[in-house]
Short mmCIF file of C-alpha atoms in Angstrom, two decimals:
data_model
loop_
_atom_site.label_atom_id
_atom_site.label_comp_id
_atom_site.label_asym_id
_atom_site.label_seq_id
_atom_site.Cartn_x
_atom_site.Cartn_y
_atom_site.Cartn_z
CA MET M 1 1.65 -5.85 30.47
CA ALA M 2 2.52 -3.08 28.07
CA LYS M 3 0.85 -3.76 24.26
CA THR M 4 1.79 -2.18 20.51
CA LEU M 5 -1.63 -0.65 19.41
CA HIS M 6 -2.18 -2.04 15.77
CA ILE M 7 -4.00 0.49 13.72
CA PHE M 8 -6.31 -0.26 9.88
CA ASN M 9 -6.03 3.32 8.74
CA PRO M 10 -6.34 3.33 4.69
CA GLY M 11 -7.18 7.13 3.78
CA HIS M 12 -3.60 7.04 5.38
CA ASP M 13 -1.89 8.56 1.70
CA LEU M 14 -4.69 10.51 1.09
CA ALA M 15 -3.95 11.81 4.74
CA LEU M 16 -0.49 11.88 3.35
CA ALA M 17 -1.91 15.49 0.64
CA ALA M 18 -3.64 17.13 2.68
CA ASP M 19 -1.05 17.21 5.32
CA LEU M 20 -3.74 18.51 8.02
CA ASP M 21 -4.17 17.66 11.63
CA ASN M 22 -7.98 17.87 11.21
CA PHE M 23 -8.27 15.88 7.67
CA THR M 24 -11.59 13.43 7.10
CA PRO M 25 -10.51 11.31 4.14
CA PRO M 26 -13.33 10.16 1.37
CA HIS M 27 -16.76 7.66 2.16
CA ALA M 28 -14.85 5.29 0.64
CA ALA M 29 -12.15 5.03 3.01
CA ARG M 30 -13.91 5.65 5.38
CA ALA M 31 -15.67 2.34 4.86
CA LEU M 32 -12.66 0.67 4.24
CA ARG M 33 -11.60 0.64 7.40
CA SER M 34 -14.90 0.52 9.00
CA SER M 35 -15.14 -2.95 6.75
CA LEU M 36 -11.60 -3.85 7.58
CA ASP M 37 -10.39 -2.85 11.15
CA PHE M 38 -9.49 -5.79 12.08
CA LEU M 39 -6.99 -6.78 9.90
CA PRO M 40 -3.74 -5.42 11.56
CA ALA M 41 -5.31 -9.12 13.78
CA LEU M 42 -3.18 -11.05 11.18
CA TRP M 43 0.57 -9.68 12.22
CA ALA M 44 -0.79 -8.68 15.92
CA SER M 45 1.22 -10.86 18.75
CA ASP M 46 -0.78 -12.49 22.06
CA GLY M 47 -1.91 -9.58 24.27
CA ASP M 48 -1.84 -6.76 21.75
CA VAL M 49 -4.41 -4.20 21.02
CA VAL M 50 -6.04 -3.68 17.51
CA LEU M 51 -8.27 -0.01 17.41
CA VAL M 52 -12.13 -0.63 15.30
CA ASP M 53 -14.90 1.56 14.88
CA ASP M 54 -16.72 -1.68 17.08
CA ILE M 55 -15.64 -4.07 18.97
CA ALA M 56 -18.76 -7.15 17.62
CA HIS M 57 -18.23 -6.33 14.80
CA ALA M 58 -14.68 -6.37 14.33
CA SER M 59 -14.35 -9.91 16.52
CA MET M 60 -17.04 -12.03 14.51
CA ALA M 61 -15.57 -10.72 11.14
CA TYR M 62 -11.58 -12.27 12.43
CA MET M 63 -13.69 -15.47 13.43
CA ARG M 64 -15.23 -15.67 10.18
CA LEU M 65 -12.05 -15.21 8.75
CA CYS M 66 -9.47 -17.29 11.20
CA GLN M 67 -12.29 -19.57 9.96
CA GLN M 68 -11.75 -19.79 5.99
CA VAL M 69 -8.21 -19.73 6.94
CA ALA M 70 -7.95 -22.52 9.23
CA LYS M 71 -10.10 -24.49 5.94
CA TYR M 72 -6.56 -24.53 3.93
CA CYS M 73 -3.84 -24.04 6.23
CA GLN M 74 -2.95 -24.63 10.10
CA ARG M 75 -1.83 -21.41 11.70
CA HIS M 76 -1.87 -19.64 14.79
CA PHE M 77 -3.39 -16.97 15.28
CA ALA M 78 -3.50 -14.32 17.63
CA GLU M 79 -5.64 -13.53 20.49
CA VAL M 80 -5.71 -9.72 20.56
CA HIS M 81 -8.22 -6.92 22.09
CA PHE M 82 -10.26 -4.86 19.92
CA VAL M 83 -10.88 -1.56 21.61
CA GLU M 84 -12.42 1.60 20.34
CA ALA M 85 -10.72 4.94 20.45
CA SER M 86 -12.54 6.40 23.77
CA GLU M 87 -10.96 2.73 25.32
CA LEU M 88 -7.27 3.54 24.18
CA ARG M 89 -6.67 5.72 27.92
CA GLU M 90 -7.04 2.31 29.46
CA HIS M 91 -4.52 0.39 27.83
CA SER M 92 -1.08 0.80 28.97
CA LEU M 93 1.03 0.80 25.37
CA ALA M 94 4.44 0.11 24.71
CA GLY M 95 4.03 1.08 20.67
CA ILE M 96 2.47 2.20 17.73
CA ASP M 97 2.23 -0.36 14.81
CA PRO M 98 -0.38 1.94 11.85
CA TRP M 99 -1.17 1.12 8.32
CA GLY M 100 1.14 4.65 8.08
CA TRP M 101 1.71 6.84 9.44
CA ASP M 102 0.43 10.52 8.85
CA ARG M 103 -0.51 13.97 10.48
CA ALA M 104 -3.74 13.25 10.77
CA LEU M 105 -3.75 9.73 12.64
CA ALA M 106 -0.47 11.35 15.11
CA TYR M 107 -2.60 14.38 15.85
CA SER M 108 -6.09 12.05 16.61
CA LEU M 109 -4.17 9.58 18.81
CA SER M 110 -2.94 13.06 20.99
CA LYS M 111 -6.22 13.46 21.65
CA ARG M 112 -6.90 10.45 22.37
CA GLY M 113 -4.58 10.92 25.30
CA VAL M 114 -1.89 8.82 23.64
CA ALA M 115 1.46 9.78 25.63
CA PRO M 116 3.22 12.01 22.90
CA GLU M 117 7.20 9.64 23.29
CA LEU M 118 4.59 6.48 21.42
CA LEU M 119 3.95 9.53 18.65
CA PRO M 120 5.95 10.69 15.27
CA ASP M 121 6.96 14.11 15.79
CA ALA M 122 6.54 16.61 13.47
CA GLY M 123 9.94 16.44 11.69
CA VAL M 124 10.00 12.33 11.32
CA LEU M 125 6.26 12.76 10.19
CA GLY M 126 7.78 15.13 7.55
CA ASP M 127 10.15 12.98 6.16
CA ILE M 128 7.90 10.69 5.88
CA ARG M 129 5.19 12.56 3.87
CA ARG M 130 8.28 13.56 2.07
CA GLU M 131 10.17 10.08 1.25
CA SER M 132 6.36 9.13 0.29
CA HIS M 133 5.84 11.20 -2.54
CA ARG M 134 6.50 9.56 -5.94
CA SER M 135 9.06 11.63 -6.90
CA THR M 136 11.23 9.16 -4.63
CA SER M 137 10.69 6.60 -6.59
CA MET M 138 12.41 8.28 -9.65
CA LEU M 139 14.89 9.45 -7.78
CA LEU M 140 15.99 5.74 -6.55
CA PHE M 141 15.36 4.10 -9.48
CA ASN M 142 15.52 6.04 -12.79
CA SER M 143 18.84 5.22 -13.18
CA LEU M 144 18.42 1.16 -12.70
CA GLY M 145 17.02 1.69 -15.78
CA ILE M 146 13.40 -0.19 -15.01
CA TYR M 147 11.77 3.19 -14.29
CA GLU M 148 11.08 6.21 -16.42
CA ALA M 149 9.48 8.71 -14.31
CA TYR M 150 8.61 12.73 -14.99
CA GLU M 151 7.69 14.94 -12.44
CA CYS M 152 6.23 17.96 -13.55
CA LYS M 153 5.09 21.17 -12.13
CA LYS M 154 3.09 23.48 -15.33
CA ILE M 155 0.17 21.83 -17.62
CA ASN M 156 2.75 22.66 -20.16
CA ASP M 157 5.35 19.83 -19.57
CA VAL M 158 2.63 17.29 -19.56
CA LEU M 159 1.20 17.40 -22.63
CA GLU M 160 4.42 17.49 -23.84
CA LEU M 161 5.37 14.47 -22.76
CA ILE M 162 1.90 13.66 -23.91
CA TYR M 163 3.66 14.84 -27.48
CA LYS M 164 6.76 12.68 -26.65
CA TYR M 165 5.42 9.69 -25.32
CA ASN M 166 1.39 9.32 -27.32
CA LYS M 167 0.14 7.94 -24.24
CA VAL M 168 1.21 8.66 -20.82
CA VAL M 169 0.15 8.01 -17.09
CA VAL M 170 -0.13 10.90 -15.00
CA LYS M 171 -0.52 10.18 -10.95
CA ALA M 172 -1.01 13.00 -8.27
CA PRO M 173 2.43 13.04 -6.26
CA TRP M 174 0.56 10.84 -2.77
CA SER M 175 -2.41 8.80 -4.23
CA CYS M 176 -4.30 4.97 -3.25
CA SER M 177 -5.45 2.62 -4.96
CA GLY M 178 -6.26 3.74 -8.10
CA ARG M 179 -7.33 7.12 -7.33
CA GLY M 180 -5.34 10.21 -8.37
CA ILE M 181 -4.68 8.70 -11.82
CA ARG M 182 -5.06 9.31 -15.24
CA PHE M 183 -4.47 7.53 -18.38
CA LEU M 184 -3.89 10.46 -21.15
CA ALA M 185 -3.48 10.62 -24.90
CA ASP M 186 -3.55 13.44 -27.33
CA THR M 187 -6.98 14.70 -26.69
CA ILE M 188 -7.62 16.22 -23.41
CA ASP M 189 -10.99 17.11 -22.31
CA GLU M 190 -11.83 20.57 -20.24
CA HIS M 191 -13.24 18.04 -16.54
CA THR M 192 -9.37 16.22 -16.42
CA LEU M 193 -7.78 19.64 -17.18
CA GLY M 194 -9.29 20.71 -14.40
CA TRP M 195 -8.06 17.27 -12.67
CA LEU M 196 -4.26 18.47 -14.02
CA ARG M 197 -4.85 22.21 -12.41
CA ASN M 198 -5.78 21.21 -9.51
CA THR M 199 -3.37 18.23 -8.59
CA ILE M 200 -0.62 20.84 -9.08
CA ALA M 201 -2.11 23.96 -7.15
CA ALA M 202 -3.02 21.39 -4.37
CA GLN M 203 0.14 18.20 -4.36
CA LYS M 204 2.94 21.80 -6.53
CA SER M 205 3.51 18.74 -9.11
CA VAL M 206 2.35 15.99 -10.85
CA MET M 207 4.37 12.63 -11.89
CA VAL M 208 4.24 12.06 -15.60
CA GLU M 209 5.17 8.13 -17.11
CA PRO M 210 5.18 6.48 -20.26
CA TYR M 211 2.18 3.88 -21.15
CA TYR M 212 2.68 0.43 -21.51
CA ASN M 213 0.66 -2.55 -21.84
CA LYS M 214 0.98 -4.51 -18.93
CA VAL M 215 0.69 -8.18 -19.29
CA LEU M 216 0.84 -8.70 -15.11
CA ASP M 217 0.94 -7.00 -12.38
CA PHE M 218 2.58 -8.11 -8.82
CA GLY M 219 4.12 -6.69 -6.08
CA LEU M 220 7.25 -6.93 -3.75
CA GLU M 221 7.29 -6.05 -0.47
CA PHE M 222 9.31 -5.70 2.06
CA TYR M 223 10.05 -4.31 6.01
CA ARG M 224 13.33 -1.61 6.69
CA ASP M 225 14.38 -1.30 10.51
CA VAL M 226 15.50 1.31 12.87
CA GLU M 227 18.76 0.16 11.68
CA GLY M 228 18.40 0.21 8.46
CA ASN M 229 18.70 -3.05 7.66
CA VAL M 230 15.97 -4.15 5.10
CA GLU M 231 14.47 -7.78 4.86
CA TYR M 232 11.90 -8.92 1.81
CA ILE M 233 9.15 -10.94 2.47
CA GLY M 234 7.84 -12.59 -0.19
CA LEU M 235 5.89 -11.72 -3.40
CA SER M 236 2.58 -10.38 -3.86
CA LEU M 237 0.78 -11.14 -6.94
CA PHE M 238 -2.53 -8.60 -7.55
CA GLN M 239 -4.84 -8.01 -9.14
CA THR M 240 -6.68 -4.38 -10.88
CA ILE M 241 -9.33 -2.63 -12.11
CA ASN M 242 -8.70 0.55 -13.65
CA GLY M 243 -5.63 0.70 -11.50
CA ALA M 244 -8.05 -0.08 -8.43
CA TYR M 245 -6.89 -2.75 -6.58
CA THR M 246 -9.41 -5.23 -6.00
CA GLY M 247 -7.73 -9.20 -4.91
CA ASN M 248 -4.28 -11.03 -4.23
CA LEU M 249 -2.97 -14.43 -5.57
CA LEU M 250 -2.75 -16.72 -1.88
CA ALA M 251 0.04 -18.59 -2.70
CA THR M 252 3.66 -20.07 -1.77
CA GLU M 253 5.77 -18.40 -2.76
CA LYS M 254 7.86 -20.85 -4.82
CA VAL M 255 4.18 -21.22 -7.20
CA LYS M 256 4.46 -17.40 -6.73
CA ARG M 257 7.78 -17.68 -8.45
CA GLY M 258 6.67 -20.26 -10.87
CA VAL M 259 3.97 -17.66 -12.32
CA ILE M 260 6.95 -14.57 -12.42
CA SER M 261 8.67 -17.56 -14.46
CA LYS M 262 6.89 -17.47 -17.41
CA TYR M 263 6.90 -14.35 -17.85
CA ILE M 264 11.17 -12.97 -16.43
CA PRO M 265 13.86 -14.45 -16.18
CA LEU M 266 13.62 -15.79 -12.03
CA GLY M 267 17.48 -14.42 -12.04
CA GLU M 268 16.06 -10.82 -13.35
CA LEU M 269 13.61 -11.05 -10.79
CA ASP M 270 16.04 -11.88 -8.11
CA GLY M 271 18.33 -9.23 -9.03
CA PHE M 272 16.34 -6.34 -8.75
CA ILE M 273 15.37 -7.55 -4.38
CA SER M 274 19.36 -7.17 -4.54
CA LYS M 275 19.30 -3.41 -5.71
CA VAL M 276 15.54 -2.62 -4.24
CA ILE M 277 17.68 -3.92 -0.38
CA ASP M 278 20.39 -1.72 -1.96
CA CYS M 279 18.59 0.95 -2.08
CA MET M 280 16.82 1.33 0.00
CA THR M 281 19.21 0.48 2.97
CA GLY M 282 21.07 3.92 3.33
CA LYS M 283 19.34 6.46 1.24
CA ILE M 284 15.84 7.25 2.99
CA THR M 285 14.83 7.55 6.97
CA TYR M 286 11.23 5.27 6.79
CA VAL M 287 11.12 2.73 9.82
CA GLY M 288 8.32 -0.11 8.65
CA PRO M 289 7.07 -2.20 6.01
CA PHE M 290 6.98 -0.93 2.77
CA GLY M 291 5.79 -2.66 -0.92
CA ILE M 292 7.35 -1.91 -4.17
CA ASP M 293 4.89 -2.72 -7.59
CA MET M 294 6.15 -3.64 -10.33
CA MET M 295 4.59 -5.20 -13.66
CA VAL M 296 5.47 -7.47 -17.00
CA VAL M 297 4.70 -5.06 -20.22
CA GLU M 298 5.12 -6.18 -23.34
CA GLY M 299 8.01 -7.60 -24.27
CA GLY M 300 8.45 -9.64 -21.08
CA ARG M 301 10.42 -6.14 -19.52
CA LEU M 302 9.65 -5.40 -16.08
CA THR M 303 8.93 -2.03 -15.12
CA LEU M 304 8.06 -0.70 -11.55
CA ALA M 305 5.16 1.27 -10.62
CA GLU M 306 5.60 2.33 -7.63
CA ILE M 307 6.41 2.42 -4.04
CA ASN M 308 4.10 2.37 -0.69
CA LEU M 309 6.11 3.14 2.95
CA ARG M 310 3.19 1.75 4.30
CA ARG M 311 1.27 -1.68 4.45
CA THR M 312 0.22 -3.34 1.59
CA MET M 313 -2.29 -5.47 1.06
CA GLY M 314 0.54 -7.82 -0.30
CA HIS M 315 1.28 -8.07 3.30
CA VAL M 316 -2.44 -9.45 4.74
CA ALA M 317 -1.97 -11.36 1.51
CA ILE M 318 1.30 -13.05 2.53
CA ALA M 319 0.06 -13.14 6.41
CA ILE M 320 -2.42 -15.51 5.23
CA SER M 321 -1.08 -17.61 2.37
CA PRO M 322 -1.77 -21.66 2.41
CA ASP M 323 2.04 -23.09 3.18
CA ASP M 324 1.63 -25.93 0.64
CA ASP M 325 2.36 -25.92 -2.78
CA ASP M 326 -0.68 -27.61 -4.57
CA ILE M 327 -3.03 -24.69 -2.75
CA ARG M 328 -3.95 -21.70 -3.98
CA ARG M 329 -6.76 -18.95 -2.83
CA VAL M 330 -7.41 -15.79 -4.01
CA MET M 331 -8.31 -12.46 -1.05
CA HIS M 332 -10.89 -10.84 -2.71
CA ILE M 333 -11.90 -7.81 -2.36
CA GLU M 334 -15.82 -6.09 -2.34
CA ALA M 335 -16.56 -3.02 -2.75
CA GLY M 336 -19.47 -1.06 -2.42
CA ASN M 337 -21.20 0.14 1.00
CA VAL M 338 -19.29 -1.94 2.90
CA TYR M 339 -16.70 -3.88 2.30
CA LYS M 340 -16.09 -7.57 1.80
CA LEU M 341 -12.97 -9.51 1.96
CA LYS M 342 -13.71 -13.12 0.63
CA ILE M 343 -11.65 -16.40 -0.26
CA LEU M 344 -11.97 -18.05 -2.98
CA ARG M 345 -10.73 -20.84 -4.57
CA ALA M 346 -8.35 -19.72 -7.38
#
């Protein structure tokens, strides 16, 4: 029976930036993939295939996570086949569902014997890369009054915005998990100037946003189907340190809405969700899961941070959240040479 191949490739955003067939992610991204490559089993169907580096490690890690989740909610976990890259030719596949599509992943799978008709062509890959550029957020949402951003192709343009706002956030057009982000004020050291020059040279521009005093991070998770219909999946309340993701609250949608209601009216939140669905229905070509990172900033104002046209840790958290309003847990990613996903009491 044909099945879907699922892939966790957290170096996806960096692969988009490089735009190469042969791309090796940095050590941190490789370690994250190797440690957590079993995660797609959480949204796979029975009989599906999950690509991993080590079958024994993935099987044990998935079993431990299922046991942890079973302590606070009853959920069916798919019986999947963990496979290593050398075994892909042995499986009849109906489709492929990666964390995110990029040129390097498509090339790697083609070398492993995956049928060309299952892989996106160069045109689709180009569209995904273009739409994943941070300027997409600017083009789609600047007009809504909750997002202010500028694409700068020269360092002097960045300096002018620092002068205007006193403090700004500068982001590489393609980056993830706190990488490629700098917080700049009136003085810029040589190291940061070098980063600006290198980023503009490599990615043709940087995105600059005013710096806000943040009081809450959260995300909105969605799915866009092949017909262009956008479905809202749920809220993601997450934690970051210096812009890098560290974990998610595991709770029901009702509980998460209750948390957000302490900062902004829920009607404002629901209105924005409707606007996202309208914007993303007809103005992009991307198909698949995506997330929009948001902030509530000082003064109770809602601000958009970025669009991630890929699966996110928010989707992971929703997949293992409790069904009981009285139960709360925290999904924590412990970083190191080996990454560990832990579920802790909130």
